[in-house]
PDB file of C-alpha atoms in Angstrom:
ATOM      1  CA  MET L  10     -32.668  48.620 -45.822  1.00 86.00           C
ATOM      2  CA  GLY L  11     -32.489  48.880 -49.559  1.00 87.00           C
ATOM      3  CA  PRO L  12     -30.168  51.205 -51.499  1.00 92.00           C
ATOM      4  CA  THR L  13     -33.105  53.141 -52.968  1.00 94.00           C
ATOM      5  CA  ALA L  14     -36.360  54.694 -51.790  1.00 96.00           C
ATOM      6  CA  GLU L  15     -39.234  56.017 -53.869  1.00 96.00           C
ATOM      7  CA  VAL L  16     -40.827  59.436 -53.592  1.00 96.00           C
ATOM      8  CA  LEU L  17     -44.542  59.134 -54.264  1.00 93.00           C
ATOM      9  CA  ASP L  18     -46.603  61.382 -56.536  1.00 79.00           C
ATOM     10  CA  ASP L  19     -47.367  64.220 -54.146  1.00 87.00           C
ATOM     11  CA  SER L  20     -43.730  64.370 -52.914  1.00 93.00           C
ATOM     12  CA  THR L  21     -44.793  64.330 -49.254  1.00 94.00           C
ATOM     13  CA  VAL L  22     -44.142  60.593 -48.873  1.00 96.00           C
ATOM     14  CA  VAL L  23     -41.045  58.458 -49.391  1.00 96.00           C
ATOM     15  CA  GLN L  24     -41.510  54.699 -49.521  1.00 96.00           C
ATOM     16  CA  VAL L  25     -38.680  52.710 -47.905  1.00 96.00           C
ATOM     17  CA  GLU L  26     -38.141  48.955 -47.680  1.00 95.00           C
ATOM     18  CA  VAL L  27     -36.689  47.627 -44.425  1.00 95.00           C
ATOM     19  CA  SER L  28     -35.872  43.996 -43.574  1.00 95.00           C
ATOM     20  CA  VAL L  29     -36.299  42.844 -39.974  1.00 94.00           C
ATOM     21  CA  LYS L  30     -35.611  39.533 -38.243  1.00 94.00           C
ATOM     22  CA  CYS L  31     -36.052  38.841 -34.535  1.00 93.00           C
ATOM     23  CA  LYS L  32     -36.560  35.620 -32.628  1.00 92.00           C
ATOM     24  CA  PRO L  33     -39.178  34.663 -30.067  1.00 90.00           C
ATOM     25  CA  PRO L  34     -39.847  35.253 -27.271  1.00 89.00           C
ATOM     26  CA  ALA L  35     -38.885  38.844 -28.116  1.00 93.00           C
ATOM     27  CA  GLU L  36     -41.759  41.341 -28.257  1.00 93.00           C
ATOM     28  CA  VAL L  37     -41.484  44.584 -30.234  1.00 95.00           C
ATOM     29  CA  LEU L  38     -41.515  47.759 -28.146  1.00 95.00           C
ATOM     30  CA  GLU L  39     -40.747  50.161 -30.965  1.00 96.00           C
ATOM     31  CA  ALA L  40     -39.963  49.897 -34.670  1.00 97.00           C
ATOM     32  CA  LEU L  41     -39.501  52.987 -36.797  1.00 97.00           C
ATOM     33  CA  VAL L  42     -37.918  54.520 -39.872  1.00 97.00           C
ATOM     34  CA  THR L  43     -36.748  58.117 -40.276  1.00 97.00           C
ATOM     35  CA  VAL L  44     -35.899  59.916 -43.511  1.00 97.00           C
ATOM     36  CA  SER L  45     -34.046  63.214 -43.791  1.00 96.00           C
ATOM     37  CA  GLN L  46     -33.196  65.139 -46.949  1.00 96.00           C
ATOM     38  CA  ASP L  47     -31.410  68.424 -47.641  1.00 92.00           C
ATOM     39  CA  GLU L  48     -29.808  68.597 -44.171  1.00 89.00           C
ATOM     40  CA  GLY L  49     -33.175  68.117 -42.472  1.00 87.00           C
ATOM     41  CA  ALA L  50     -35.206  70.576 -44.558  1.00 91.00           C
ATOM     42  CA  ALA L  51     -37.462  67.639 -45.414  1.00 94.00           C
ATOM     43  CA  SER L  52     -37.800  64.934 -42.798  1.00 95.00           C
ATOM     44  CA  GLY L  53     -40.271  62.439 -41.445  1.00 96.00           C
ATOM     45  CA  GLU L  54     -40.711  59.373 -39.275  1.00 97.00           C
ATOM     46  CA  ALA L  55     -43.019  56.368 -39.462  1.00 97.00           C
ATOM     47  CA  GLY L  56     -43.599  53.235 -37.441  1.00 97.00           C
ATOM     48  CA  ILE L  57     -43.121  49.744 -38.794  1.00 95.00           C
ATOM     49  CA  THR L  58     -46.361  48.236 -37.561  1.00 90.00           C
ATOM     50  CA  SER L  59     -46.111  44.690 -38.887  1.00 88.00           C
ATOM     51  CA  VAL L  60     -42.928  43.380 -37.203  1.00 93.00           C
ATOM     52  CA  VAL L  61     -43.331  39.886 -35.764  1.00 93.00           C
ATOM     53  CA  CYS L  62     -40.564  38.143 -33.821  1.00 94.00           C
ATOM     54  CA  ASP L  63     -40.800  34.607 -35.168  1.00 95.00           C
ATOM     55  CA  GLY L  64     -37.266  34.080 -36.473  1.00 95.00           C
ATOM     56  CA  LYS L  65     -38.153  34.824 -40.105  1.00 96.00           C
ATOM     57  CA  LYS L  66     -36.631  37.720 -42.036  1.00 95.00           C
ATOM     58  CA  ARG L  67     -39.375  39.870 -43.525  1.00 95.00           C
ATOM     59  CA  THR L  68     -39.224  42.981 -45.686  1.00 95.00           C
ATOM     60  CA  HIS L  69     -41.608  45.789 -44.709  1.00 96.00           C
ATOM     61  CA  THR L  70     -42.636  48.632 -46.998  1.00 96.00           C
ATOM     62  CA  VAL L  71     -42.916  51.811 -44.932  1.00 96.00           C
ATOM     63  CA  ASP L  72     -44.447  55.100 -46.110  1.00 96.00           C
ATOM     64  CA  VAL L  73     -42.666  57.997 -44.402  1.00 96.00           C
ATOM     65  CA  GLN L  74     -44.516  61.299 -44.622  1.00 95.00           C
ATOM     66  CA  THR L  75     -42.601  64.569 -44.465  1.00 94.00           C
ATOM     67  CA  LEU L  76     -43.350  66.833 -41.530  1.00 87.00           C
ATOM     68  CA  ASP L  77     -42.542  70.165 -43.069  1.00 82.00           C
ATOM     69  CA  SER L  78     -41.570  70.163 -46.742  1.00 91.00           C
ATOM     70  CA  THR L  79     -41.440  67.868 -49.772  1.00 94.00           C
ATOM     71  CA  PHE L  80     -39.109  65.049 -50.742  1.00 96.00           C
ATOM     72  CA  HIS L  81     -37.453  64.892 -54.172  1.00 95.00           C
ATOM     73  CA  PRO L  82     -35.240  62.552 -56.173  1.00 96.00           C
ATOM     74  CA  GLY L  83     -31.628  62.572 -54.970  1.00 96.00           C
ATOM     75  CA  GLU L  84     -29.887  61.485 -51.770  1.00 96.00           C
ATOM     76  CA  ALA L  85     -31.572  61.068 -48.396  1.00 97.00           C
ATOM     77  CA  PHE L  86     -30.369  59.799 -45.028  1.00 97.00           C
ATOM     78  CA  VAL L  87     -32.512  56.903 -43.821  1.00 97.00           C
ATOM     79  CA  SER L  88     -32.308  55.179 -40.457  1.00 97.00           C
ATOM     80  CA  SER L  89     -34.288  52.374 -38.874  1.00 97.00           C
ATOM     81  CA  LEU L  90     -34.562  51.097 -35.309  1.00 97.00           C
ATOM     82  CA  VAL L  91     -36.235  48.067 -33.778  1.00 97.00           C
ATOM     83  CA  LEU L  92     -36.341  47.779 -29.973  1.00 97.00           C
ATOM     84  CA  VAL L  93     -37.549  44.526 -28.382  1.00 96.00           C
ATOM     85  CA  CYS L  94     -38.226  43.124 -24.915  1.00 95.00           C
ATOM     86  CA  LEU L  95     -36.383  39.878 -24.278  1.00 94.00           C
ATOM     87  CA  ASP L  96     -38.378  38.787 -21.221  1.00 91.00           C
ATOM     88  CA  ALA L  97     -41.953  38.996 -19.958  1.00 88.00           C
ATOM     89  CA  GLU L  98     -41.190  41.853 -17.545  1.00 92.00           C
ATOM     90  CA  CYS L  99     -39.222  43.769 -20.192  1.00 92.00           C
ATOM     91  CA  VAL L 100     -36.261  44.083 -17.849  1.00 94.00           C
ATOM     92  CA  GLU L 101     -33.916  43.007 -20.612  1.00 95.00           C
ATOM     93  CA  THR L 102     -34.092  44.689 -24.025  1.00 96.00           C
ATOM     94  CA  ALA L 103     -32.158  44.597 -27.284  1.00 95.00           C
ATOM     95  CA  ASP L 104     -32.137  46.765 -30.373  1.00 96.00           C
ATOM     96  CA  GLY L 105     -31.112  46.613 -33.976  1.00 95.00           C
ATOM     97  CA  GLN L 106     -30.498  49.620 -36.147  1.00 96.00           C
ATOM     98  CA  ASP L 107     -29.270  50.598 -39.568  1.00 95.00           C
ATOM     99  CA  SER L 108     -28.612  53.921 -41.244  1.00 96.00           C
ATOM    100  CA  ARG L 109     -27.292  54.960 -44.601  1.00 96.00           C
ATOM    101  CA  LEU L 110     -27.551  57.320 -47.529  1.00 96.00           C
ATOM    102  CA  VAL L 111     -30.047  56.054 -50.078  1.00 97.00           C
ATOM    103  CA  ARG L 112     -30.933  57.192 -53.571  1.00 97.00           C
ATOM    104  CA  VAL L 113     -34.470  58.545 -53.779  1.00 97.00           C
ATOM    105  CA  VAL L 114     -36.125  57.889 -57.131  1.00 96.00           C
ATOM    106  CA  GLY L 115     -39.498  58.811 -58.584  1.00 90.00           C
ATOM    107  CA  SER L 116     -41.526  61.947 -59.277  1.00 68.00           C
TER     108      SER L 116
END
């Protein structure tokens, strides 16, 4: 996850970049990003739909839309989670996660 995120023109969306790497034969169960600003007054969650477990690190640009307010330049708490199945029956799983304060820039 990068140190900055960008609030888009209408202030209801923050664009976040997240890097993900997982190896086959893992299959993605869930991949998401959450953003919270002003102690949760503005928050949102979005899926990372393009994660492929092929052993290559890829950076995904994710647009997170606020649920109840608007985002603005300043600090925001961003977290990401990727949950994968490690076997065909999905008995064994693994996850990777990251969270940090980022600087929101833009409008």
